[in-house]
Coordinates of C-alpha atoms and ligand atoms in Angstrom, one line a residue:
X1 CA 115.0 162.3 243.0
X2 CA 116.6 166.1 242.6
X3 CA 119.3 165.0 244.8
X4 CA 120.3 162.3 242.8
X5 CA 120.2 164.2 239.7
X6 CA 122.5 166.8 241.2
X7 CA 125.0 163.6 242.1
X8 CA 124.6 162.0 238.6
X9 CA 125.4 165.8 237.2
X10 CA 128.5 166.2 239.5
X11 CA 129.9 162.8 238.4
X12 CA 129.2 163.4 234.8
X13 CA 130.7 167.3 235.1
X14 CA 134.1 165.2 236.7
X15 CA 134.1 162.9 234.0
X16 CA 133.8 165.3 231.1
X17 CA 136.6 167.7 232.7
X18 CA 138.9 164.6 233.1
X19 CA 138.2 163.6 229.6
X20 CA 139.1 166.9 228.1
X21 CA 142.3 166.9 230.0
X22 CA 142.9 163.6 228.5
X23 CA 142.5 164.6 225.1
X24 CA 144.3 167.7 225.5
X25 CA 147.4 166.3 227.2
X26 CA 146.9 162.7 227.0
X27 CA 147.0 162.8 230.8
X28 CA 144.4 162.3 234.0
X29 CA 144.1 165.4 235.8
X30 CA 147.2 165.3 238.3
X31 CA 150.4 165.9 236.2
X32 CA 153.2 167.7 237.5
X33 CA 156.9 167.4 238.4
X34 CA 156.5 170.8 240.2
X35 CA 158.8 172.3 238.1
X36 CA 156.6 175.3 237.8
X37 CA 155.0 175.1 234.5
X38 CA 151.7 176.8 233.6
X39 CA 150.3 173.6 232.6
X40 CA 151.1 171.8 235.8
X41 CA 149.7 175.1 237.7
X42 CA 146.4 174.8 235.8
X43 CA 146.1 171.0 236.3
X44 CA 147.3 171.6 240.2
X45 CA 144.3 174.2 240.7
X46 CA 141.7 172.0 238.7
X47 CA 143.1 169.0 240.8
X48 CA 142.5 171.0 244.2
X49 CA 139.1 171.8 243.0
X50 CA 138.0 168.3 242.7
X51 CA 139.5 167.5 245.9
X52 CA 137.7 170.2 247.7
X53 CA 134.6 169.2 245.9
X54 CA 135.3 165.7 247.1
X55 CA 136.1 167.0 250.6
X56 CA 139.5 165.7 250.6
X57 CA 142.7 167.2 252.0
X58 CA 144.5 169.3 249.1
X59 CA 147.8 168.0 248.1
X60 CA 151.0 169.1 246.8
X61 CA 151.3 168.7 242.9
X62 CA 154.4 166.6 243.4
X63 CA 154.1 163.0 242.7
X64 CA 156.8 162.0 244.6
X65 CA 155.4 163.4 247.6
X66 CA 152.2 161.6 247.2
X67 CA 154.3 158.4 246.8
X68 CA 156.6 158.8 249.4
X69 CA 154.5 160.5 252.3
X70 CA 151.6 159.6 254.3
X71 CA 149.4 159.4 251.3
X72 CA 151.5 156.6 250.0
X73 CA 148.7 154.0 250.5
X74 CA 146.2 156.0 248.5
X75 CA 148.4 156.0 245.4
X76 CA 149.2 152.2 245.7
X77 CA 145.3 151.7 245.3
X78 CA 145.3 152.9 241.8
X79 CA 148.0 150.1 240.8
X80 CA 146.9 146.6 241.1
X81 CA 150.6 145.6 241.1
X82 CA 151.6 147.2 244.4
X83 CA 148.4 147.4 245.8
X84 CA 149.2 144.2 247.6
X85 CA 151.2 146.5 249.9
X86 CA 150.2 146.6 253.5
X87 CA 148.5 150.1 253.8
X88 CA 149.9 149.8 257.5
X89 CA 153.8 149.4 256.4
X90 CA 155.9 152.0 257.2
X91 CA 158.1 154.1 254.8
X92 CA 161.1 152.2 255.8
X93 CA 159.6 149.0 255.4
X94 CA 159.0 149.7 252.0
X95 CA 162.5 148.7 251.0
X96 CA 163.5 146.0 253.6
X97 CA 163.2 142.4 253.3
X98 CA 162.0 139.9 251.0
X99 CA 158.4 140.8 250.2
X100 CA 159.2 144.2 248.2
X101 CA 158.6 143.4 244.7
X102 CA 161.7 145.4 243.6
X103 CA 163.9 143.6 246.1
X104 CA 162.6 140.4 244.9
X105 CA 162.8 141.1 241.3
X106 CA 166.3 142.5 241.3
X107 CA 168.7 141.6 244.1
X108 CA 170.0 138.4 242.4
X109 CA 170.9 137.0 239.0
X110 CA 172.1 133.5 238.7
X111 CA 175.3 132.8 236.9
X112 CA 173.4 130.5 234.5
X113 CA 171.0 133.2 233.5
X114 CA 174.3 135.4 233.0
X115 CA 175.7 133.0 230.8
X116 CA 172.5 132.6 228.8
X117 CA 172.4 136.4 228.1
X118 CA 176.1 136.5 227.2
X119 CA 175.1 134.0 224.5
X120 CA 171.9 135.9 223.3
X121 CA 174.0 138.9 223.2
X122 CA 176.6 137.3 221.2
X123 CA 173.9 135.9 218.7
X124 CA 172.3 139.2 218.5
X125 CA 175.6 140.8 217.0
X126 CA 176.3 137.7 214.7
X127 CA 172.9 137.8 213.2
X128 CA 173.4 141.4 212.5
X129 CA 177.1 141.4 211.4
X130 CA 176.5 138.1 209.5
X131 CA 173.5 139.4 207.3
X132 CA 175.7 142.9 206.8
X133 CA 178.3 140.9 205.4
X134 CA 176.3 138.6 203.3
X135 CA 173.7 141.0 202.0
X136 CA 175.5 144.8 202.4
X137 CA 179.2 144.7 202.5
X138 CA 180.8 146.7 200.8
X139 CA 178.1 149.2 201.3
X140 CA 177.8 150.9 204.5
X141 CA 174.9 149.6 206.1
X142 CA 172.4 146.9 206.1
X143 CA 168.7 147.1 205.3
X144 CA 167.5 144.4 207.5
X145 CA 164.0 144.2 206.5
X146 CA 165.0 143.9 202.7
X147 CA 168.2 142.4 203.1
X148 CA 170.0 144.8 201.2
X149 CA 172.8 147.1 201.2
X150 CA 172.8 151.1 201.7
X151 CA 175.0 153.7 200.7
X152 CA 174.7 157.1 200.4
X153 CA 171.5 158.9 199.0
X154 CA 173.0 160.1 195.9
X155 CA 169.8 161.2 194.5
X156 CA 169.0 163.4 197.4
X157 CA 172.1 165.1 198.8
X158 CA 170.4 167.0 201.0
X159 CA 169.2 163.8 203.0
X160 CA 171.5 164.5 205.8
X161 CA 170.1 161.9 208.0
X162 CA 171.8 159.5 205.7
X163 CA 174.5 161.2 203.8
X164 CA 176.1 162.6 207.1
X165 CA 177.0 159.0 208.1
X166 CA 177.3 157.0 204.8
X167 CA 180.5 158.1 203.1
X168 CA 180.5 154.9 200.5
X169 CA 183.4 153.3 202.8
X170 CA 181.9 150.2 204.3
X171 CA 180.9 152.1 207.4
X172 CA 179.5 149.0 209.2
X173 CA 182.5 146.9 208.8
X174 CA 184.8 149.6 209.9
X175 CA 182.9 150.6 212.7
X176 CA 182.7 146.8 214.0
X177 CA 186.2 145.8 214.1
X178 CA 187.0 146.1 217.6
X179 CA 183.7 144.4 218.7
X180 CA 185.0 141.3 217.1
X181 CA 187.8 141.2 219.6
X182 CA 185.5 142.0 222.4
X183 CA 183.8 138.8 221.3
X184 CA 186.9 136.8 221.2
X185 CA 187.1 136.3 217.3
X186 CA 190.6 136.9 216.4
X187 CA 190.1 134.9 213.1
X188 CA 187.2 137.2 212.1
X189 CA 188.9 140.3 213.2
X190 CA 192.0 139.5 211.0
X191 CA 189.8 138.6 207.9
X192 CA 187.7 141.9 208.6
X193 CA 191.0 144.1 209.0
X194 CA 192.4 142.6 205.7
X195 CA 189.1 143.5 204.0
X196 CA 189.2 146.9 205.1
X197 CA 192.8 147.2 204.1
X198 CA 192.0 145.6 200.8
X199 CA 188.7 147.3 199.9
X200 CA 188.6 150.7 201.8
X201 CA 189.3 154.0 200.3
X202 CA 188.4 157.6 201.3
X203 CA 188.8 159.1 197.9
X204 CA 185.0 159.2 197.4
X205 CA 182.9 162.1 196.1
X206 CA 180.7 162.0 199.5
X207 CA 180.0 164.7 201.8
X208 CA 180.0 163.6 205.2
X209 CA 180.0 165.1 208.8
X210 CA 183.3 165.5 210.2
X211 CA 181.9 164.5 213.5
X212 CA 180.5 161.2 212.3
X213 CA 183.5 160.2 209.9
X214 CA 185.7 160.9 213.0
X215 CA 184.0 158.7 215.8
X216 CA 182.7 155.9 213.5
X217 CA 185.5 155.6 211.1
X218 CA 188.6 157.5 212.2
X219 CA 188.0 156.2 215.8
X220 CA 187.4 152.7 215.1
X221 CA 190.9 152.5 212.6
X222 CA 193.0 153.7 215.1
X223 CA 191.5 151.6 217.9
X224 CA 191.9 148.6 215.6
X225 CA 195.6 149.6 214.8
X226 CA 196.4 150.1 218.3
X227 CA 194.9 146.7 219.2
X228 CA 197.0 144.9 216.4
X229 CA 200.2 146.6 217.1
X230 CA 200.4 147.0 220.9
X231 CA 200.5 143.8 222.8
X232 CA 200.1 145.6 226.3
X233 CA 196.3 146.1 225.7
X234 CA 193.7 143.7 227.0
X235 CA 193.5 141.4 224.2
X236 CA 197.2 140.6 224.0
X237 CA 199.2 140.0 221.0
X238 CA 196.4 139.7 218.3
X239 CA 198.6 141.3 215.4
X240 CA 199.3 139.4 212.3
X241 CA 202.6 139.1 210.3
X242 CA 202.2 141.2 207.2
X243 CA 200.4 144.0 208.9
X244 CA 202.1 147.2 207.9
X245 CA 200.3 150.1 209.8
X246 CA 197.7 149.9 207.1
X247 CA 195.1 151.0 209.4
X248 CA 196.8 153.9 210.7
X249 CA 197.7 155.1 207.1
X250 CA 194.1 155.0 206.4
X251 CA 193.3 156.9 209.3
X252 CA 195.7 159.5 208.5
X253 CA 194.4 159.5 205.1
X254 CA 190.8 160.1 206.4
X255 CA 191.7 162.8 208.7
X256 CA 193.7 165.0 206.3
X257 CA 190.7 164.8 204.3
X258 CA 188.6 166.3 207.3
X259 CA 191.3 169.1 207.7
X260 CA 189.7 171.6 205.3
X261 CA 187.0 171.7 207.7
X262 CA 189.1 173.7 209.9
X263 CA 190.1 176.2 207.2
X264 CA 188.6 179.6 206.5
X265 CA 186.7 179.6 209.8
X266 CA 187.3 182.8 211.8
X267 CA 186.6 181.2 215.1
X268 CA 188.7 178.0 214.6
X269 CA 185.3 176.2 215.2
X270 CA 185.3 173.6 211.9
X271 CA 182.6 173.5 209.3
X272 CA 180.1 170.6 210.1
X273 CA 180.8 168.9 206.8
X274 CA 183.4 168.1 204.0
X275 CA 183.5 166.6 200.7
X276 CA 186.1 163.8 201.2
X277 CA 187.5 164.5 197.5
X278 CA 187.0 168.4 197.3
X279 CA 186.9 169.9 200.9
X280 CA 184.1 172.1 202.1
X281 CA 181.4 172.3 199.7
X282 CA 180.6 175.7 198.4
X283 CA 177.3 176.1 200.0
X284 CA 178.7 174.6 203.2
X285 CA 177.1 176.1 206.0
X286 CA 178.1 178.2 208.8
X287 CA 176.6 176.7 211.8
X288 CA 177.4 173.6 213.8
X289 CA 176.3 171.9 216.9
X290 CA 178.7 172.0 219.7
X291 CA 179.2 168.2 220.2
X292 CA 179.9 168.0 216.3
X293 CA 182.7 170.6 216.7
X294 CA 184.0 169.8 219.9
X295 CA 184.3 166.0 220.2
X296 CA 187.1 165.4 217.9
X297 CA 189.8 165.6 220.5
X298 CA 190.1 161.8 221.6
X299 CA 190.6 160.7 217.9
X300 CA 192.6 163.5 216.6
X301 CA 194.7 163.7 219.7
X302 CA 195.7 159.9 219.7
X303 CA 196.5 160.1 215.8
X304 CA 198.6 163.0 216.4
X305 CA 200.5 161.4 219.1
X306 CA 200.9 158.2 217.3
X307 CA 202.2 159.8 214.0
X308 CA 204.0 162.6 215.6
X309 CA 202.2 165.3 213.9
X310 CA 200.6 167.9 216.0
X311 CA 198.4 169.5 213.4
X312 CA 195.3 167.1 214.2
X313 CA 195.4 167.7 218.1
X314 CA 195.9 171.2 217.5
X315 CA 192.7 171.7 215.4
X316 CA 190.6 169.9 217.4
X317 CA 191.9 171.4 220.6
X318 CA 191.5 174.9 219.1
X319 CA 187.9 173.9 218.5
X320 CA 187.3 173.0 222.0
X321 CA 188.9 176.1 223.3
X322 CA 186.8 178.3 220.9
X323 CA 183.6 176.8 222.0
X324 CA 184.5 176.8 225.5
X325 CA 185.4 180.7 225.4
X326 CA 181.8 181.3 224.1
X327 CA 180.1 180.1 227.1
X328 CA 178.0 182.1 229.1
X329 CA 179.6 184.5 231.6
X330 CA 176.3 184.0 233.9
X331 CA 175.7 180.6 233.8
X332 CA 179.0 178.9 232.5
X333 CA 176.8 177.0 230.0
X334 CA 177.1 176.4 226.2
X335 CA 174.5 176.4 223.8
X336 CA 173.7 173.8 221.3
X337 CA 174.4 175.4 218.0
X338 CA 177.0 178.1 216.9
X339 CA 178.1 180.3 214.2
X340 CA 181.4 179.1 213.1
X341 CA 182.1 182.7 211.7
X342 CA 180.8 185.1 214.2
X343 CA 180.7 182.8 217.3
X344 CA 177.1 183.6 217.9
X345 CA 175.0 181.0 219.5
X346 CA 172.3 180.0 216.9
X347 CA 170.7 177.3 219.2
X348 CA 170.7 178.8 222.8
X349 CA 169.6 175.7 224.5
X350 CA 171.9 173.8 226.8
X351 CA 171.3 170.4 227.8
X352 CA 173.1 166.9 227.8
X353 CA 171.7 165.3 224.9
X354 CA 171.5 166.0 221.0
X355 CA 173.9 168.5 220.0
X356 CA 175.9 168.6 223.2
X357 CA 176.5 165.0 224.7
X358 CA 179.9 164.1 223.7
X359 CA 181.4 167.6 224.2
X360 CA 181.2 167.0 227.8
X361 CA 182.3 163.5 227.4
X362 CA 185.4 164.2 225.4
X363 CA 186.4 166.8 228.0
X364 CA 187.0 164.3 230.4
X365 CA 188.0 161.4 228.4
X366 CA 190.7 163.6 227.0
X367 CA 192.1 164.3 230.1
X368 CA 192.1 160.5 231.2
X369 CA 194.0 159.8 228.0
X370 CA 196.3 162.8 227.6
X371 CA 196.5 163.9 231.3
X372 CA 196.3 167.5 229.8
X373 CA 195.1 169.8 233.0
X374 CA 193.1 172.2 231.1
X375 CA 190.8 169.5 229.9
X376 CA 190.0 168.5 232.9
X377 CA 189.3 172.1 234.3
X378 CA 186.9 172.5 231.7
X379 CA 185.2 169.2 232.6
X380 CA 184.9 170.4 236.1
X381 CA 183.7 173.8 235.4
X382 CA 181.1 172.5 232.8
X383 CA 180.1 169.7 235.5
X384 CA 179.5 172.4 238.2
X385 CA 177.5 174.6 235.7
X386 CA 175.3 171.4 234.7
X387 CA 174.5 170.6 238.3
X388 CA 173.8 174.2 239.2
X389 CA 171.5 174.9 236.3
X390 CA 170.4 171.8 234.6
X391 CA 169.5 169.4 237.5
X392 CA 166.1 169.5 239.1
X393 CA 165.0 167.5 241.5
X394 CA 165.9 166.3 245.0
X395 CA 169.5 166.9 246.4
X396 CA 170.4 163.4 247.0
X397 CA 169.6 160.4 244.8
X398 CA 169.2 157.9 247.6
X399 CA 167.9 160.1 250.4
X400 CA 165.1 162.4 251.3
X401 CA 161.9 163.7 249.8
X402 CA 161.2 165.3 246.5
X403 CA 161.3 164.7 242.8
X404 CA 163.9 162.2 241.3
X405 CA 166.8 164.1 239.9
X406 CA 166.5 165.1 236.4
X407 CA 168.4 167.2 234.1
X408 CA 166.5 169.6 231.8
X409 CA 167.0 171.9 228.9
X410 CA 167.6 175.2 229.6
X411 CA 168.4 178.6 228.1
X412 CA 172.4 178.9 228.2
X413 CA 172.1 182.6 229.3
X414 CA 169.1 182.8 231.6
X415 CA 169.3 179.2 232.7
X416 CA 165.5 179.0 232.4
X417 CA 164.0 175.8 231.5
X418 CA 163.1 175.8 227.7
X419 CA 161.0 172.7 227.3
X420 CA 159.8 169.4 228.8
X421 CA 161.5 166.9 227.2
X422 CA 164.6 164.7 227.5
X423 CA 166.2 162.9 224.6
X424 CA 167.4 159.4 224.5
X425 CA 171.0 160.3 223.6
X426 CA 171.3 162.0 227.3
X427 CA 171.0 158.4 228.7
X428 CA 174.8 158.2 228.2
X429 CA 175.0 160.7 231.1
X430 CA 175.0 158.3 233.9
X431 CA 178.0 156.4 232.2
X432 CA 180.0 159.7 232.2
X433 CA 179.1 160.1 235.8
X434 CA 180.5 156.8 236.3
X435 CA 183.7 157.8 234.9
X436 CA 183.8 161.0 237.2
X437 CA 182.9 159.0 240.5
X438 CA 179.9 160.5 240.8
X439 CA 178.1 157.0 241.1
X440 CA 175.0 158.0 243.3
X441 CA 173.5 160.5 241.0
X442 CA 174.3 158.1 238.2
X443 CA 172.1 155.5 239.7
X444 CA 169.0 157.6 239.7
X445 CA 169.3 159.3 236.3
X446 CA 169.9 155.8 234.8
X447 CA 166.9 154.6 236.8
X448 CA 164.6 157.1 235.3
X449 CA 165.8 156.2 231.7
X450 CA 165.3 152.4 232.7
X451 CA 161.8 153.1 233.7
X452 CA 161.0 154.9 230.0
X453 CA 162.5 151.7 228.5
X454 CA 160.2 149.5 230.5
X455 CA 157.0 151.5 229.4
X456 CA 158.0 151.4 225.9
X457 CA 160.4 148.5 225.3
X458 CA 162.7 151.0 223.8
X459 CA 163.7 154.6 224.3
X460 CA 161.6 157.3 222.4
X461 CA 164.3 159.8 220.7
X462 CA 162.4 162.4 222.9
X463 CA 160.3 161.8 226.1
X464 CA 158.0 164.5 227.4
X465 CA 158.3 164.1 231.1
X466 CA 155.5 166.3 231.9
X467 CA 152.8 164.7 229.5
X468 CA 154.3 161.4 230.4
X469 CA 154.3 160.6 226.7
X470 CA 157.1 160.5 224.1
X471 CA 157.4 163.7 222.0
X472 CA 159.5 162.1 219.0
X473 CA 158.8 158.3 218.5
X474 CA 161.7 156.6 217.0
X475 CA 164.3 154.5 218.4
X476 CA 167.1 153.8 215.9
X477 CA 168.9 150.8 218.2
X478 CA 170.9 153.4 220.1
X479 CA 173.4 152.3 222.8
X480 CA 173.3 155.0 225.2
X481 CA 171.3 153.4 228.2
X482 CA 173.0 149.9 227.7
X483 CA 176.5 151.8 227.8
X484 CA 175.5 153.7 231.1
X485 CA 174.2 150.3 232.4
X486 CA 177.4 148.6 231.5
X487 CA 179.5 151.1 233.2
X488 CA 177.1 151.3 236.4
X489 CA 177.5 147.4 236.5
X490 CA 181.1 147.8 236.5
X491 CA 181.1 150.4 239.3
X492 CA 178.5 148.6 241.5
X493 CA 178.5 145.0 240.3
X494 CA 174.9 145.2 241.3
X495 CA 172.6 142.5 239.8
X496 CA 169.9 145.2 239.3
X497 CA 172.0 146.4 236.3
X498 CA 172.0 142.6 234.8
X499 CA 168.4 142.6 234.9
X500 CA 168.2 145.9 233.2
X501 CA 170.5 144.5 230.3
X502 CA 168.5 141.4 230.2
X503 CA 165.1 143.6 229.8
X504 CA 166.9 145.5 226.9
X505 CA 168.0 142.4 225.1
X506 CA 164.7 140.7 225.4
X507 CA 162.8 143.8 224.0
X508 CA 165.1 144.4 221.1
X509 CA 164.7 140.7 220.3
X510 CA 160.9 141.0 220.6
X511 CA 160.4 144.5 219.1
X512 CA 163.2 145.2 216.8
X513 CA 164.3 141.9 215.2
X514 CA 163.4 141.2 211.5
X515 CA 164.5 138.8 208.7
X516 CA 168.0 140.0 208.0
X517 CA 168.9 141.8 211.5
X518 CA 167.5 144.5 213.7
X519 CA 165.5 147.3 212.6
X520 CA 165.1 151.1 213.8
X521 CA 161.7 151.4 215.6
X522 CA 159.8 154.2 213.8
X523 CA 157.4 154.3 216.7
X524 CA 158.0 153.1 220.2
X525 CA 154.4 152.6 220.9
X526 CA 152.8 150.7 217.8
X527 CA 156.5 149.2 217.2
X528 CA 156.3 149.8 213.5
X529 CA 159.7 149.7 211.8
X530 CA 162.0 151.5 209.5
X531 CA 164.4 149.4 207.3
X532 CA 167.7 150.8 208.7
X533 CA 170.3 149.4 211.1
X534 CA 172.7 152.1 212.1
X535 CA 176.3 150.9 212.4
X536 CA 176.5 151.9 215.9
X537 CA 174.0 149.0 216.9
X538 CA 176.9 146.4 216.2
X539 CA 179.8 148.6 217.7
X540 CA 178.0 149.8 220.8
X541 CA 174.8 148.4 221.6
X542 CA 175.8 144.8 221.1
X543 CA 179.2 145.3 222.5
X544 CA 178.1 146.7 225.6
X545 CA 175.3 144.3 226.2
X546 CA 177.8 141.4 225.6
X547 CA 180.4 143.0 228.0
X548 CA 177.7 143.2 230.8
X549 CA 177.2 139.6 230.9
X550 CA 180.9 138.4 230.2
X551 CA 182.5 138.8 233.4
X552 CA 185.6 137.2 232.4
X553 CA 186.2 139.2 229.3
X554 CA 189.9 140.4 228.8
X555 CA 189.0 143.9 229.4
X556 CA 187.8 143.1 232.6
X557 CA 190.6 141.0 233.7
X558 CA 193.4 142.8 232.2
X559 CA 195.9 144.9 234.1
X560 CA 196.0 147.7 231.7
X561 CA 193.4 150.3 231.6
X562 CA 191.3 151.2 228.6
X563 CA 188.6 153.6 227.9
X564 CA 185.8 153.5 225.3
X565 CA 185.3 156.5 222.5
X566 CA 182.2 157.9 222.2
X567 CA 181.4 155.2 219.4
X568 CA 182.4 152.3 221.8
X569 CA 185.8 151.8 220.4
X570 CA 188.3 150.4 222.7
X571 CA 191.4 152.5 223.4
X572 CA 194.0 151.4 225.8
X573 CA 195.3 154.2 228.2
X574 CA 198.7 154.2 227.2
X575 CA 201.6 156.3 228.3
X576 CA 202.6 156.9 224.8
X577 CA 199.4 159.2 224.7
X578 CA 200.6 161.2 227.7
X579 CA 203.7 162.1 225.7
X580 CA 203.6 165.0 223.4
X581 CA 206.4 165.3 220.8
X582 CA 205.9 168.9 220.5
X583 CA 205.8 172.0 222.7
X584 CA 202.5 173.6 223.3
X585 CA 201.2 175.5 220.3
X586 CA 199.1 177.5 222.3
X587 CA 200.0 180.5 224.4
X588 CA 198.3 180.1 227.9
X589 CA 194.8 181.0 227.6
X590 CA 193.7 183.0 230.5
X591 CA 190.1 181.9 230.5
X592 CA 190.9 178.2 230.2
X593 CA 193.8 177.9 232.3
X594 CA 193.2 180.4 235.3
X595 CA 191.0 177.9 237.2
X596 CA 191.5 175.7 240.3
X597 CA 194.6 173.7 240.3
X598 CA 194.0 170.1 239.7
X599 CA 197.6 169.1 239.6
X600 CA 197.0 167.1 242.9
X601 CA 194.1 165.5 241.8
X602 CA 193.9 161.8 240.5
X603 CA 192.4 161.4 237.0
X604 CA 188.8 160.4 237.4
X605 CA 187.6 157.3 235.1
X606 CA 190.2 155.0 236.7
X607 CA 187.9 151.8 236.9
X608 CA 189.2 151.3 240.3
X609 CA 186.9 153.8 241.4
X610 CA 184.4 150.9 241.4
X611 CA 186.2 149.1 243.9
X612 CA 185.5 151.9 246.5
X613 CA 181.6 151.2 246.1
X614 CA 180.7 150.2 249.7
X615 CA 180.4 146.4 249.7
X616 CA 177.0 146.4 251.4
X617 CA 175.7 148.3 248.5
X618 CA 176.4 145.9 246.1
X619 CA 173.8 143.3 247.0
X620 CA 170.9 146.1 247.9
X621 CA 169.2 147.7 245.4
X622 CA 171.2 150.4 243.9
X623 CA 168.2 152.6 244.5
X624 CA 165.8 152.3 247.3
X625 CA 162.7 150.6 246.0
X626 CA 160.6 153.4 247.4
X627 CA 162.5 155.5 244.9
X628 CA 162.4 153.3 241.9
X629 CA 158.5 152.9 242.5
X630 CA 158.3 156.7 242.7
X631 CA 159.9 156.9 239.5
X632 CA 158.1 154.2 237.8
X633 CA 154.9 156.0 238.9
X634 CA 156.1 159.4 237.3
X635 CA 156.8 157.6 234.0
X636 CA 153.5 156.2 233.8
X637 CA 154.3 152.6 234.4
X638 CA 151.2 152.4 236.9
Ligands
DMJ1 C1 176.8 156.9 218.2 O1 177.1 157.3 216.9 C2 177.4 157.6 219.2 O2 177.2 157.0 220.6 C3 177.5 159.2 219.4 O3 178.3 159.5 220.7 C4 176.1 159.5 219.7 N1 175.2 159.0 218.6 C5 175.3 157.5 218.2 C6 174.6 156.6 219.3 O4 173.2 157.2 219.6

């Protein structure tokens, strides 16, 4: 009797502690990535305690070791899905042959299904676009639930979530122009271009973010202009008779209205916002994020080179150089928010997501477009610092033991980890790694984000990898994961990525489709919605989904090379953009220029990189199934 009470007592004690842990962290007792956090440590100690109590072997607190190592069978028993695996199977046999569920699921994708998915992506785009045109145009965005248009929030000027982006300039129509060509709809492209020419004016009392106006509006206008006027681009001759460079004039007009942001700043780093009529607002704040100030060079550079006026490239390049000069001497990293007058870092967090993402992207893309060596030197140095200080986990994506690679947020000066979340914007990084030829590493990071997608049917804005739970719950139909999926498919031609695209497409249909379009998910768990469809849903998410399944798209068949801007706008890589009509306006900057000579290196980003992906890897899983399983496990999928 007494003995039984002791046993019952121990069981109750075990359950209560588990319960407290569950309530406190939303987790079971064994939680950690082995990234040396106090929480992991305590849980690890508790975990050991319980194991000792049960008389079992103490284990490392690394989840991956449990999955990969000799204890693999034990972890499978907690998962009905993979519990079918024989406990006698060797480590290697986990990813050979047809019995592996990952191999079975992902290693082929029939052409008929590809065609069906292409059709679905097309319908998705048109459902959003046509409803925008019907219910919202000429306003900026569509409210897809109420079937109404949305413009700037004039009643609440401090609502920057809306007002940074919506300038009362038919944002969605402009942002969508080149997607119409990607879908092969030349007639609608012409109609849309003419509508823009006839109806859009930037002479508006709108205070917008320079970065957003640049990537969504300026970028789209110059992309459409180039596609209309240069027959040597992937879509061929799509110009129309009366076109008289109006889109270029509009782009120029907008860029001139953005220029005041670059005046009266002692560092050269621009103000984050301008009023399109009156310039920088009197109460204009002096702080900007790195991506906002440092991702203007692609669009401003092309504009300068198209119109033969160096001003735009000059201010954008000066901003990049100023930011670059403020990097930490110790780590080589930049922070995420800076004071444009003092050059002091207000946000010392260095990561790959919000506030920093397209800064890195544009260093590489500027080099690919313009061939300026300093851009590549900066990119190379930044990439190295990222690998040295942000990357955690095992060294090689597809080999060895340890946690899967992950890029964390660190203090720019000390390199110490600052928090345990990654954000949905960071999912663009594998795409950039593809451009840089670092496909193996791209595969792993992408797989991690895909696992999060599988769990929620969306990407939460922030996901806490330690708590295995979202920190910020909304999903505004962002494109980053689809973008990386598309670029990885182009690089590997591995059917796995078509499955990822199909999953994304189907979850968008299931979770985000509403009466007149696709709505922002307010909460990735309960799937409640917000009445907003951001313009990038049509210009990027749908575009990349469609391209993923459209093998025969002119973009994929053409001999002419192209690149996507950070808003997904197609820009041909053109000799014209590699020629400046002006002398370098900058004296040589030692900090920027005194690094390794890259003159003999080929620019990365050339899609022919893809052809170098070994043939045998194209049909196996891009990531061994044991590692896929490890990631799925760590993301809480089983
Ligand atoms: C888009 O406007 C662009 O992709 C930008 O680079 C990041 N934010 C959104 C999409 O999430």
